[in-house]
Every structure is written in C-alpha cells, then in structure tokens.
PDB file of C-alpha atoms in Angstrom:
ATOM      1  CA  UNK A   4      -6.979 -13.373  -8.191  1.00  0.00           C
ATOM      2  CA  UNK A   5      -3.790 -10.851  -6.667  1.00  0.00           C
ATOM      3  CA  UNK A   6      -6.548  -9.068  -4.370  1.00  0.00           C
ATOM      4  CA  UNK A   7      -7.589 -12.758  -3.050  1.00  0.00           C
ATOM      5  CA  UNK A   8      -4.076 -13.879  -2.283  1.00  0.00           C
ATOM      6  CA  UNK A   9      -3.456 -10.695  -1.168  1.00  0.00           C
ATOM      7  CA  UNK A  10      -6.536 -10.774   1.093  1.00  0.00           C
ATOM      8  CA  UNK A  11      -5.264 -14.197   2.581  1.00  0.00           C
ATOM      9  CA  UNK A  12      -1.705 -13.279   3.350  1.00  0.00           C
ATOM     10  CA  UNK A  13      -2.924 -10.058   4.767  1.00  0.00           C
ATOM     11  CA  UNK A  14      -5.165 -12.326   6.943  1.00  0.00           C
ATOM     12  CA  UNK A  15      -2.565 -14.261   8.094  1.00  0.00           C
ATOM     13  CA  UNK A  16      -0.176 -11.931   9.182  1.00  0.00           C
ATOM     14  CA  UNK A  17      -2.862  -9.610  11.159  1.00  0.00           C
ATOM     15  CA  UNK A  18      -5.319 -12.365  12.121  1.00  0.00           C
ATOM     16  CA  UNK A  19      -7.652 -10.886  13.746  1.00  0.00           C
ATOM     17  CA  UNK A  20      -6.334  -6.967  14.679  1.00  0.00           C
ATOM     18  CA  UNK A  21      -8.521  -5.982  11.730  1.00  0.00           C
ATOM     19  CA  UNK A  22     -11.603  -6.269  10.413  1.00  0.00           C
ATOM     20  CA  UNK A  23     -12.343  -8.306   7.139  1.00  0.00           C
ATOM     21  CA  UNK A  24     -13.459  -4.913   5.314  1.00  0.00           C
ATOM     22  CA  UNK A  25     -10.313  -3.066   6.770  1.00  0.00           C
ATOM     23  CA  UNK A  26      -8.085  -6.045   5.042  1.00  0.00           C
ATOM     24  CA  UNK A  27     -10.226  -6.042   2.137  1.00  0.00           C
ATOM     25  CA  UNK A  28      -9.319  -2.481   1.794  1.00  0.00           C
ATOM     26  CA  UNK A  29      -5.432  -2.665   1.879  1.00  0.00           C
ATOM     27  CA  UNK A  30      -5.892  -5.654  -0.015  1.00  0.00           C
ATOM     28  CA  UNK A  31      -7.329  -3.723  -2.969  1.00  0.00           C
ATOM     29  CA  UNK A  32      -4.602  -0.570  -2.638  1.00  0.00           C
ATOM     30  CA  UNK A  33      -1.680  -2.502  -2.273  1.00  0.00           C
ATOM     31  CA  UNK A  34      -2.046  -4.695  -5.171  1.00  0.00           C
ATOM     32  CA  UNK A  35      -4.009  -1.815  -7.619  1.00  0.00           C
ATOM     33  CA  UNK A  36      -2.200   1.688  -6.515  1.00  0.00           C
ATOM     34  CA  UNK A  37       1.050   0.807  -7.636  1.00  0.00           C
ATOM     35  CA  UNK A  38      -0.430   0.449 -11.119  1.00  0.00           C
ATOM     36  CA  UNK A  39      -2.588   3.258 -11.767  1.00  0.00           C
ATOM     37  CA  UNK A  40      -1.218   6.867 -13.226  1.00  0.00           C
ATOM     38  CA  UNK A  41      -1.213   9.345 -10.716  1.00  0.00           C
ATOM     39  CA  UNK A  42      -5.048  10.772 -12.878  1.00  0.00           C
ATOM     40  CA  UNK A  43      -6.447   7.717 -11.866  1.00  0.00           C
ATOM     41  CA  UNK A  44      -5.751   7.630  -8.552  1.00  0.00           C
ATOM     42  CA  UNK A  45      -8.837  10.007  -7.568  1.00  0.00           C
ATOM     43  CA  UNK A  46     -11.210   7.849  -9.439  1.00  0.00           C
ATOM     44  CA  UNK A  47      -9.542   4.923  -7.951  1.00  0.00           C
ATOM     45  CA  UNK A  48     -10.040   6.599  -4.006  1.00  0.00           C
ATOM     46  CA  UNK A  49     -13.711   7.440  -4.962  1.00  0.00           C
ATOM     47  CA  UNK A  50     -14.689   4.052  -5.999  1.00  0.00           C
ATOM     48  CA  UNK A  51     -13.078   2.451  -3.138  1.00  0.00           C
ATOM     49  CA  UNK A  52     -14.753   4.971  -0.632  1.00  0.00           C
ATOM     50  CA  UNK A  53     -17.861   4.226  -2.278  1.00  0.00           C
ATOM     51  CA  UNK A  54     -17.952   0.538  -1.673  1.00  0.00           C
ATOM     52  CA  UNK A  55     -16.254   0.973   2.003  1.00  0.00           C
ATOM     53  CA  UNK A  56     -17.595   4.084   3.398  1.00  0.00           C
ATOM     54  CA  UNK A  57     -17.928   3.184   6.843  1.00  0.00           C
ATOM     55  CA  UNK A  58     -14.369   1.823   6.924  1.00  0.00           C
ATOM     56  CA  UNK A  59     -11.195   3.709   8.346  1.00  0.00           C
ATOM     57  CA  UNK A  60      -8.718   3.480   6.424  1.00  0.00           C
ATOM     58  CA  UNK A  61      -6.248   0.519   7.944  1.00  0.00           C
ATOM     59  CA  UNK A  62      -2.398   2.243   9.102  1.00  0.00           C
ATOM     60  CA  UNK A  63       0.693   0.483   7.909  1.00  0.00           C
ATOM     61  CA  UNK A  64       3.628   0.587  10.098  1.00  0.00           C
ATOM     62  CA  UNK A  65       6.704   0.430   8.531  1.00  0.00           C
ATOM     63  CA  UNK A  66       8.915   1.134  11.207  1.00  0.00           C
ATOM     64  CA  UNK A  67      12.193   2.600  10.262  1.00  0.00           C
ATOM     65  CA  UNK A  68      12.417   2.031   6.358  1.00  0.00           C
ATOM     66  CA  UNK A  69      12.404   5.489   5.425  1.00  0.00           C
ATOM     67  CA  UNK A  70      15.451   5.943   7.798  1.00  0.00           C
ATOM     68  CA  UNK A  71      16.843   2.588   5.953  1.00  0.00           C
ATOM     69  CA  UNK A  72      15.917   4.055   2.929  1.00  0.00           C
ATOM     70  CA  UNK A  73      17.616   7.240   3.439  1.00  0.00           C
ATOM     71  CA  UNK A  74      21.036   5.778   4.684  1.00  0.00           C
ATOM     72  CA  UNK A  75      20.800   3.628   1.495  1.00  0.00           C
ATOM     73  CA  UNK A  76      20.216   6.204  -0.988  1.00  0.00           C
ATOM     74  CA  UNK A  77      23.190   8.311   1.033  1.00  0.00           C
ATOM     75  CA  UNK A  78      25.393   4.945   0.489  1.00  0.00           C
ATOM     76  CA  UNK A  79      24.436   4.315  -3.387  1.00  0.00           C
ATOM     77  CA  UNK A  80      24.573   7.810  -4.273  1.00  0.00           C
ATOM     78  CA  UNK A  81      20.836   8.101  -5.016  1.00  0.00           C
ATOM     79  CA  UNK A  82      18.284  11.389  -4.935  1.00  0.00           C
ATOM     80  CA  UNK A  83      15.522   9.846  -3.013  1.00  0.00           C
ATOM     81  CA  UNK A  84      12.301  11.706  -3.565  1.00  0.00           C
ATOM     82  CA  UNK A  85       9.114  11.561  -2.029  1.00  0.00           C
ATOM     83  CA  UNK A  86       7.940  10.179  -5.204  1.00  0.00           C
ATOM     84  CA  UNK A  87      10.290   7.739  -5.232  1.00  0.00           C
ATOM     85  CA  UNK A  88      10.588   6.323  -1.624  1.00  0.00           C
ATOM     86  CA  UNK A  89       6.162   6.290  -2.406  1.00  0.00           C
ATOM     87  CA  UNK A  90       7.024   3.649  -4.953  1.00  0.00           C
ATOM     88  CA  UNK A  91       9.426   1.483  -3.053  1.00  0.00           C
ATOM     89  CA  UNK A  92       7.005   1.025  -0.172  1.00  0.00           C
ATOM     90  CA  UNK A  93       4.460   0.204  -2.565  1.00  0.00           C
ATOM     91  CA  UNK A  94       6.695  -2.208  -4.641  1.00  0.00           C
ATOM     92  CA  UNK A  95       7.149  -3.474  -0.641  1.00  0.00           C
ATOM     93  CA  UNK A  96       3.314  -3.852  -0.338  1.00  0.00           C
ATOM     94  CA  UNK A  97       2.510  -5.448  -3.686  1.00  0.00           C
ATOM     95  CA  UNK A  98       5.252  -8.467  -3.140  1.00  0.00           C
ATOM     96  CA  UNK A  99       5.011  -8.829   0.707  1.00  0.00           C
TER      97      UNK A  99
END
C-alpha cells in the first residue's frame, strides 16, 4: 500500500516530467531502501533491474541540503558521515 501512495504523490508532484515506470521506480526505492540492511541492498538492485531494465534510473534533486545539512551538523555539534547524511535523505524520501 506505501509504494501506491507513494506512486501517487510522486505523480503529483512531477506530473508528467517522468514516465510511469521511472516513478514506479523511485516509488519502490524510496519507500523499501531505507529498510533493508546494507546485504540486501544488492539483491534488492538486482530484482528491481530485473523488472525495469529498460528504465534509467530517475535523478533526485535535492538542491542544497547537504550544504544545510552540513551547517547543521557544524551548529549541533554532530559528525555527519556519508552514512549518515545517506539516511537523512532517505528518511526525507520515505515521508515526503
């Protein structure tokens, strides 16, 4: 039901910029990669390039967050790794 509602809001916010596989395919990443452990992640890619293999991947501009990011890790005294800042934009995805 998440990929569906994801699939609509996605939909509504890029109309018609991308293709119905393309937001199919960010659908399904942003709301199942946050969850997975980093093992099943490879599985994860191979099954989704299986059932879009024709499809490029869709880009996601974010703009300046990572600057944001960095100026607020600087101001709460925070370590930001890569690792880290990954999760946050995909904590962004998953709740839109």
């Amino acid at each position: 039901k998440s990929t569906i509602e994801m699939c609509g809001k996605l939909y509504r916010e890029v109309g018609d910029s991308m293709g119905e596989d393309q937001i199919t395919l960010r659908a399904l990443r942003d709301v199942n990669v946050p969850k997975f452990l980093k093992d099943d992640l490879p599985l994860f890619e191979n099954i989704i390039s299986d059932l879009f293999p024709d499809t490029e991947r869709p880009h996601v501009e974010y703009g300046d967050l990572t600057g944001f990011l960095t100026k607020c890790g600087k101001d709460q005294n925070v370590q930001l790794t890569e690792n880290f800042v990954t999760k946050i934009v995909q904590l962004i995805d998953t709740i839109g």
